[in-house]
XYZ file of C-alpha atoms in Angstrom:
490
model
C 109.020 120.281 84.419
C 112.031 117.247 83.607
C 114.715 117.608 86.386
C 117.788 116.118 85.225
C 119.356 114.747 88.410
C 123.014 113.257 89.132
C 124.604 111.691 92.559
C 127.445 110.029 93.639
C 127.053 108.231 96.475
C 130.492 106.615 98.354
C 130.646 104.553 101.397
C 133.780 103.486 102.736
C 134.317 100.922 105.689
C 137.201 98.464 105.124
C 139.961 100.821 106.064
C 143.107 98.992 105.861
C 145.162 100.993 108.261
C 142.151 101.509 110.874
C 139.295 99.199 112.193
C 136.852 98.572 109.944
C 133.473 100.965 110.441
C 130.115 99.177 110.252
C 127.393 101.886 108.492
C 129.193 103.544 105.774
C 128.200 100.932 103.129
C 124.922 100.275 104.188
C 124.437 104.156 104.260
C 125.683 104.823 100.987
C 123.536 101.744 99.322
C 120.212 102.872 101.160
C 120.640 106.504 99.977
C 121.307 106.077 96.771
C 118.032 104.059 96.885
C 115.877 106.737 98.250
C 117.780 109.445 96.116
C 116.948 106.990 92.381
C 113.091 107.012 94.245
C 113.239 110.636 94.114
C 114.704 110.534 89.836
C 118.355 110.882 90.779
C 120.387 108.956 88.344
C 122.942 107.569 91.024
C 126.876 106.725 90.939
C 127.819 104.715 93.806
C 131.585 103.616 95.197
C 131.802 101.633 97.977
C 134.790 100.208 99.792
C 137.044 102.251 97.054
C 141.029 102.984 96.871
C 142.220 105.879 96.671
C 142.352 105.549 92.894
C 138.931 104.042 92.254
C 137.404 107.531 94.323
C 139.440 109.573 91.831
C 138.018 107.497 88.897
C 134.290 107.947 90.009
C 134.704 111.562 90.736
C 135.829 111.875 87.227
C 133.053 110.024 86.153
C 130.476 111.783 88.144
C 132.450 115.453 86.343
C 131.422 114.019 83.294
C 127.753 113.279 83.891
C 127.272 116.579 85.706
C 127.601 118.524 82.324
C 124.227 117.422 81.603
C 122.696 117.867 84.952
C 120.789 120.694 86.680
C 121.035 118.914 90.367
C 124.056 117.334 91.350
C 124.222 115.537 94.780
C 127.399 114.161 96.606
C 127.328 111.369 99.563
C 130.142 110.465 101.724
C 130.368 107.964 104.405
C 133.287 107.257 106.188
C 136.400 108.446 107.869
C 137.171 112.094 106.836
C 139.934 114.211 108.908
C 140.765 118.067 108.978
C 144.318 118.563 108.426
C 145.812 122.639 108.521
C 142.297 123.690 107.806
C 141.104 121.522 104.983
C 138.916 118.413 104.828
C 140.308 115.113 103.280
C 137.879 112.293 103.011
C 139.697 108.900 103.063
C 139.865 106.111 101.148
C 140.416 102.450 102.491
C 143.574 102.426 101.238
C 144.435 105.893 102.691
C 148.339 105.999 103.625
C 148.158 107.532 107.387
C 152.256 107.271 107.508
C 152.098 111.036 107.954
C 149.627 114.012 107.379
C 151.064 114.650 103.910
C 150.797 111.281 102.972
C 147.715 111.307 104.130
C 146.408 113.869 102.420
C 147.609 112.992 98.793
C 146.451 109.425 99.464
C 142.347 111.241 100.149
C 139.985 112.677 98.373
C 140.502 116.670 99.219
C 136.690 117.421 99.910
C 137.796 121.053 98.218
C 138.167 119.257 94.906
C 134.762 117.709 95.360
C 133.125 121.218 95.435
C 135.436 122.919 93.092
C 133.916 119.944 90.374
C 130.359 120.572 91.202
C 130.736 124.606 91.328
C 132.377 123.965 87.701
C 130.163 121.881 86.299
C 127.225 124.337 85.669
C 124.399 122.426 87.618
C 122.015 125.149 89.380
C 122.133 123.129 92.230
C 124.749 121.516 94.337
C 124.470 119.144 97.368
C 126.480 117.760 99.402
C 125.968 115.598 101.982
C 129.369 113.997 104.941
C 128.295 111.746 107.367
C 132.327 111.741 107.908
C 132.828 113.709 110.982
C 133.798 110.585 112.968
C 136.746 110.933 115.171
C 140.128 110.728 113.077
C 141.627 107.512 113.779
C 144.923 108.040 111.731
C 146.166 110.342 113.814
C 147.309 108.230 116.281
C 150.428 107.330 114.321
C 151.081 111.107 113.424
C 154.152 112.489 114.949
C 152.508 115.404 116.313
C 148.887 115.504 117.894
C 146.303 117.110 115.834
C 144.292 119.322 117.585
C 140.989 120.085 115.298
C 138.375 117.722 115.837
C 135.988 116.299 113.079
C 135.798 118.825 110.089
C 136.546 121.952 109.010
C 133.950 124.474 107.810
C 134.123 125.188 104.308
C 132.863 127.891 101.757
C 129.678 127.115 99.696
C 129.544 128.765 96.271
C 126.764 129.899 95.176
C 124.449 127.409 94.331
C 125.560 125.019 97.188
C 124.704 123.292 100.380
C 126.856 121.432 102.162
C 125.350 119.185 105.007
C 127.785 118.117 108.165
C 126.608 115.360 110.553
C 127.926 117.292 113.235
C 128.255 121.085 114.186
C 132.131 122.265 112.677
C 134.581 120.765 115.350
C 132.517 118.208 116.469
C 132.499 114.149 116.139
C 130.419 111.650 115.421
C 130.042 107.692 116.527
C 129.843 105.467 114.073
C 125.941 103.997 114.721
C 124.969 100.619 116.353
C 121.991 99.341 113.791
C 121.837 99.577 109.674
C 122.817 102.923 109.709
C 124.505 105.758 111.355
C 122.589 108.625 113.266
C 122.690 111.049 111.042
C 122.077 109.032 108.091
C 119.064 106.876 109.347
C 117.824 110.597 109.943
C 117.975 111.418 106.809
C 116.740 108.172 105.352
C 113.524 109.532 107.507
C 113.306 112.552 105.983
C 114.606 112.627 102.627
C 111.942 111.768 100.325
C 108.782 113.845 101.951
C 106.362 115.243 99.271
C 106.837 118.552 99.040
C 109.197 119.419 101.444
C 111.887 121.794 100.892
C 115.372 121.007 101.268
C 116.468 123.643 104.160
C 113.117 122.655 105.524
C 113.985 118.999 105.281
C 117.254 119.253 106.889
C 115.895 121.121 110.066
C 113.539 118.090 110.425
C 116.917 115.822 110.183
C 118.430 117.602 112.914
C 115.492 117.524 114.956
C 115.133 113.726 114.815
C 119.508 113.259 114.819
C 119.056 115.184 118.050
C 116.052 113.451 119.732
C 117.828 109.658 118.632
C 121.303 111.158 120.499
C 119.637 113.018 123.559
C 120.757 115.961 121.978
C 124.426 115.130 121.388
C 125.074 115.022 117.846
C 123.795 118.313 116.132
C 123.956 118.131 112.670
C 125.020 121.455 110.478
C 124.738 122.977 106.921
C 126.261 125.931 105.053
C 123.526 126.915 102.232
C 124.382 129.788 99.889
C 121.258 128.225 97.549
C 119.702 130.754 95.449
C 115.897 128.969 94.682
C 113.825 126.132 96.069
C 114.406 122.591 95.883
C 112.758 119.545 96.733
C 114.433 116.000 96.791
C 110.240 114.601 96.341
C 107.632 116.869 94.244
C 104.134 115.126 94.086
C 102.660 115.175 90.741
C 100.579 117.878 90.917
C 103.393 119.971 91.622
C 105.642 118.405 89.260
C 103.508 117.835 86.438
C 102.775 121.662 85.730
C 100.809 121.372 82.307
C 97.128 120.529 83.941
C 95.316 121.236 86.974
C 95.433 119.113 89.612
C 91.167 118.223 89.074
C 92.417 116.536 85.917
C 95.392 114.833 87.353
C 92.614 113.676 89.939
C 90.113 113.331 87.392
C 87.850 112.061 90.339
C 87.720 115.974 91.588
C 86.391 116.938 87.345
C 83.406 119.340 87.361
C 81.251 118.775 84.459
C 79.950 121.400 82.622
C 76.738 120.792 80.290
C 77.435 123.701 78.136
C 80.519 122.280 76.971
C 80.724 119.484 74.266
C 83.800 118.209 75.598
C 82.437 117.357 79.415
C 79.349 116.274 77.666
C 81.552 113.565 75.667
C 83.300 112.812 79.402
C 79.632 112.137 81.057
C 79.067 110.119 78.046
C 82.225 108.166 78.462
C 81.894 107.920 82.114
C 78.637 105.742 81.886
C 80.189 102.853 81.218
C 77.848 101.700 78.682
C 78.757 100.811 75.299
C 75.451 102.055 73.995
C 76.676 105.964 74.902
C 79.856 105.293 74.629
C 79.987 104.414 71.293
C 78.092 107.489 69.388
C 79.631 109.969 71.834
C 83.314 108.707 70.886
C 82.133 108.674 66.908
C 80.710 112.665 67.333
C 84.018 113.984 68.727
C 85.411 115.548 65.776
C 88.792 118.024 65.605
C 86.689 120.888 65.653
C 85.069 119.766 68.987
C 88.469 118.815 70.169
C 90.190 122.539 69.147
C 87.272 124.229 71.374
C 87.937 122.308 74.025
C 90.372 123.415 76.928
C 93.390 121.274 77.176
C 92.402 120.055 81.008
C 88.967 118.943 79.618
C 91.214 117.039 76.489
C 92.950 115.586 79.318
C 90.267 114.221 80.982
C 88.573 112.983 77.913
C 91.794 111.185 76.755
C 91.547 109.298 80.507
C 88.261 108.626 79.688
C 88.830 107.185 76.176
C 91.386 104.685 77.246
C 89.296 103.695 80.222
C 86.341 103.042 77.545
C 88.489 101.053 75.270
C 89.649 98.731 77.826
C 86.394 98.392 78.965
C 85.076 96.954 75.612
C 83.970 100.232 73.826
C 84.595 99.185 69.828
C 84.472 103.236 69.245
C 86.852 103.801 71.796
C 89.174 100.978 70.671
C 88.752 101.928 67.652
C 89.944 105.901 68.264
C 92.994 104.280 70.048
C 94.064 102.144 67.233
C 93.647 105.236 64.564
C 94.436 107.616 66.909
C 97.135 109.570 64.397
C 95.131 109.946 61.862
C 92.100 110.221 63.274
C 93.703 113.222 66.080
C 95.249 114.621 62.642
C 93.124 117.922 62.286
C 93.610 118.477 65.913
C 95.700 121.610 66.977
C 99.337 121.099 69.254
C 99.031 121.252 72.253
C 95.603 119.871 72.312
C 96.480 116.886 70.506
C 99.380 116.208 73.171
C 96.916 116.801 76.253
C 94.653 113.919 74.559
C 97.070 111.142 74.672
C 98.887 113.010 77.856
C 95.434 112.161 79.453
C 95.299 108.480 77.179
C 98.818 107.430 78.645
C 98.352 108.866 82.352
C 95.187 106.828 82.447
C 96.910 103.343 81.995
C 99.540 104.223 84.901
C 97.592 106.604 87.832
C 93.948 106.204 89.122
C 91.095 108.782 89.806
C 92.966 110.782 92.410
C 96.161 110.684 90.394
C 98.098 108.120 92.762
C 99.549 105.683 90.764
C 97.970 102.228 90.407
C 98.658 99.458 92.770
C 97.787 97.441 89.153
C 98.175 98.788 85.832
C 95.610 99.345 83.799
C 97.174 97.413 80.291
C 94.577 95.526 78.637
C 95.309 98.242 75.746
C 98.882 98.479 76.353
C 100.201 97.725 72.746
C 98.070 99.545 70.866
C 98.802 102.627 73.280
C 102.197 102.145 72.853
C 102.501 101.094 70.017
C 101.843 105.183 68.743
C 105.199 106.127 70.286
C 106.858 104.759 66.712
C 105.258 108.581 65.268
C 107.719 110.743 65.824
C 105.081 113.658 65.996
C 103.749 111.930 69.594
C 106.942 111.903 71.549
C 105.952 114.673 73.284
C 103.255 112.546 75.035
C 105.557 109.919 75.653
C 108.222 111.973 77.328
C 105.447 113.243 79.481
C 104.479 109.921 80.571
C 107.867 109.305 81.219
C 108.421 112.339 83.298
C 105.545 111.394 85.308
C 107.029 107.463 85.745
C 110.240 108.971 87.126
C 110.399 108.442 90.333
C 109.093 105.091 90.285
C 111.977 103.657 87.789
C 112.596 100.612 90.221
C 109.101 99.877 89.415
C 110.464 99.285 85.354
C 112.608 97.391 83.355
C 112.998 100.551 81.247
C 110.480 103.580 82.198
C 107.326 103.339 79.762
C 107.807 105.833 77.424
C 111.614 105.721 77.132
C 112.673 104.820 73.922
C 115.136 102.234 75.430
C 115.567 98.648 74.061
C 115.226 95.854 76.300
C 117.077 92.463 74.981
C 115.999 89.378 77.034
C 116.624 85.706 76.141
C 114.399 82.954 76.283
C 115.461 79.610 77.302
C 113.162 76.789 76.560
C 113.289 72.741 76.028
C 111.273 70.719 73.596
C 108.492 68.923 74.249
C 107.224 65.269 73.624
C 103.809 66.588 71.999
C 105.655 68.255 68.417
C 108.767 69.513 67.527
C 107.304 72.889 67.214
C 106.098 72.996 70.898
C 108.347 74.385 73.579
C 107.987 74.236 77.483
C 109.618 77.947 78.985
C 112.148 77.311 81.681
C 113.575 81.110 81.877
C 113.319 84.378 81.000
C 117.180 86.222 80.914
C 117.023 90.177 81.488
C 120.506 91.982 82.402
C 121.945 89.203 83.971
C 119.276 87.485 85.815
C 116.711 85.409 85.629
C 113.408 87.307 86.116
C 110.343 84.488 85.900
C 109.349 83.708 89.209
C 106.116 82.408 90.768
C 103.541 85.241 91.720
C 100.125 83.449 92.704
C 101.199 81.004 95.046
C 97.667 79.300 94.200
C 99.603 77.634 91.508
C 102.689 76.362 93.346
C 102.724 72.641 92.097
C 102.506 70.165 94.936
C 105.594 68.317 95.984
C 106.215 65.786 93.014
C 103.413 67.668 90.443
C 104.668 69.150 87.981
C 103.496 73.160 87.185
C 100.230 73.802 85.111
C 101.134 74.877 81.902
C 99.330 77.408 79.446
C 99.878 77.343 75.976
C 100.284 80.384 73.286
C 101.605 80.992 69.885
C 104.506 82.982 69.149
C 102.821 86.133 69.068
C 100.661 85.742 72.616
C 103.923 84.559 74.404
C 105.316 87.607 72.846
C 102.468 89.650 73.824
C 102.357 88.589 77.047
C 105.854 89.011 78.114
C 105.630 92.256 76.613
C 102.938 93.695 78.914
C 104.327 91.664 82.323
C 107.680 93.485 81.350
C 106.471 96.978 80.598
C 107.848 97.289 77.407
C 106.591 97.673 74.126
C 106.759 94.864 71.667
C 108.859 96.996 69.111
C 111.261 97.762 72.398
C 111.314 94.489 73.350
C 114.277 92.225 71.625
C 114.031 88.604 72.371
C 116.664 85.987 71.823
C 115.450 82.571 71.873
C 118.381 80.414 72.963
C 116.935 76.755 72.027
C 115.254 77.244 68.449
C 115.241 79.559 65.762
C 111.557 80.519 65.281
C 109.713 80.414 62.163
C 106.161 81.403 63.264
C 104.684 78.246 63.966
C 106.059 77.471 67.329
C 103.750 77.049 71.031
C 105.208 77.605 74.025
C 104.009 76.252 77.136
C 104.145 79.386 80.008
C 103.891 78.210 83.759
C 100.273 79.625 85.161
C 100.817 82.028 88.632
C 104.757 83.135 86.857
C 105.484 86.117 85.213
C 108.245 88.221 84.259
C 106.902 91.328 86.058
C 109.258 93.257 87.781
C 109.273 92.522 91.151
């Protein structure tokens, strides 16, 4: 079930005209973190002109064509002027309310892009209903307070941080009220938007004694949840094979016979049970038992099996006679196996000791399916990745090395380059080098530096790209790789 999910997130504090506020930014940059741990793809603007809003809003119009949620975030100063809501930019021009107004981002044209844009859901989300400090310098008083109420096409729910009329204080700590409430609250398994919001304003009201109530206008027509757990996002097994731990076993069946085999962890049942599972014991099988077995057959290969290893390596040939979807649901089960443990939670460490020859199958194009389904499952731990494992996204990193005394074909590593950034750094601290030591050193060949990088990075050698900055290699180079560093992401 692949939710294709868009935000733009802006925060806006350095108002030139006004005193600077102290949350917006910090609220903008923490939900846009919570909304990419729940798979949003997020824009964010912070401290933006007038101009640079428009830009991003354009932006975010474009990406929206392809999107079936799209969420909008605003903190900052926004103002109600002859019925509409304007949200300002730090360049706003407060001169007068029509200069004001062409010098904000009309909240109207914010809605009007999302309602147009064909996504079956729309959010969006003020924590702008602060008092309006332009005013002051208006020639008449303004007498609405905070923001207007607006209409929510279909599809749409619009979140206030106050009740209509009503203001706001900007918040003493990280973040405002409202948005440290929903911070708490955003990214519960399960939990359904309208119901998540309710739990917002009860905390919003409970942090304010009860004097900031916060307010939404839903016109939604399904359910939706900012946080599904895999069992109810992953909709293709049950969830006893996502938590293979909760598997009954039944003798009857070959294929549960060939999982209590595998499950021994001895080679000596391992091995004849892996070499007896044919396609035609495979096409009787359900594809929640194929699951399970493909779990099973990855654990067995990286526990030594040679019958198991040996499936893996052949595994598109040797799969061949099996029927789609069954085929899938075997390296579904293969791939889930490496990432989440027995009760489907992912691991605290992965299980790679097979990584490339698992990945290494995603160059047939006739087992992207599996791989999209490992992806899907990855999603909402992409900080976790350099790319998402079974993305078919490069990765180009350089390698910066200096020669060493020993041969002019060894190398000592000094840093690993990804997107801008050096990302070696020391991860057992058992191997920090006293003061005036210098760091124990492990030496590989091209190919188990290679390797090695490739499975602390996530990324399959054939997605990998390295650069070597200091030599051109020819195959016959060492390179000496600090013990207790890696390239992992952190």
């Amino acid at each position: 079930m692949s939710r294709r999910l868009n935000a733009l997130v802006i925060g806006n504090a350095a108002y030139e005209a006004v005193d600077a506020l102290k949350n917006p930014v910090n609220d903008a940059g923490d939900v846009g973190a919570k909304l990419e741990s729940c798979g949003f793809t997020v824009i964010r603007c912070l401290d933006s002109d007038h101009a640079g809003m428009d830009r991003t809003l354009k932006k975010f119009q474009r990406v929206l064509k392809d999107s079936d949620v799209g969420l909008f975030f605003f903190a900052g100063h926004g103002m109600q002027i002859d019925g509409e809501n304007y949200l300002a930019a730090v360049d706003t021009d407060a001169t007068d309310e029509i200069t004001a107004k062409h010098s904000s981002l009309p909240l109207n044209r914010v809605i009007e892009v999302m309602e147009k844009s064909g996504c079956s859901t729309s959010i969006v989300v003020l924590d702008a209903c602060r008092n309006n400090p332009f005013e002051r310098a208006w020639t008449r008083a303004i007498e609405s307070r905070g923001l207007a109420p607006v209409y929510a096409p279909r599809g749409t729910l619009i979140a206030y941080a106050t009740s209509p009329g009503q203001t706001a204080s900007d918040g003493r700590g990280r973040n405002g009220a409202y948005t440290a409430a929903l911070l708490t609250h955003l990214a519960t398994p399960d939990c359904s938007i309208e119901t998540m919001f309710k739990r917002v304003r009860n905390t919003l009201s409970a942090a304010t004694k009860g004097k900031q109530i916060s307010w939404e206008h839903t016109s939604l027509a399904g359910e939706f949840f900012f946080n599904l757990s895999l069992g109810l996002r992953i909709d293709l097994y049950a969830e006893t094979s996502l938590s293979d731990g909760l598997f009954v076993l039944d003798e009857a069946k070959a294929s549960h016979r060939l999982i209590r085999e595998l499950k021994s962890l001895t080679w000596p049942r391992q091995n004849p049970a892996v070499d007896g599972f044919t396609a035609e014991v495979a096409n009787r099988a359900s594809l929640d038992a194929l699951f399970v077995v493909g779990r099973n057959l990855y654990q067995a290969a990286c526990g030594g099996s040679h019958s198991a290893l040996g499936y893996l390596r052949d595994f598109a040939s040797r799969s061949s006679g099996i029927k789609e979807p069954k085929r899938k649901a075997l390296l579904d089960g293969m791939l889930f196996e490496a990432f989440f443990d027995a009760n489907g939670k992912l691991r605290k460490e992965f299980k790679l000791r097979q990584f490339e020859p698992l990945f290494a199958l995603q160059r047939h194009k006739e087992l992207a399916p599996s791989f999209d389904f490992i992806a899907e499952c990855l999603l909402p731990e992409a900080a976790r990745f350099y790319s998402i494992p079974g993305k078919r996204h490069e990765v180009a990193i350089d390698v910066a090395t200096r020669p060493s005394a020993k041969t002019g074909h060894h190398h000592v590593l000094e840093t690993v380059h990804c997107d801008g950034a050096s990302v070696l750094w020391l991860e057992d601290e058992d191997y920090a080098p006293e003061p005036g030591e210098k760091p124990r050193m492990e030496t590989l060949d091209l190919d188990e530096f290679e390797q090695q990088l490739s499975e602390q990075m996530l990324v399959p050698p054939h997605l990998l790209k390295i650069n070597y900055a200091s030599f051109k290699p020819n195959g016959r180079e060492t390179i000496a790789f600090p013990r207790g560093w890696t390239a992992r992401k952190r």
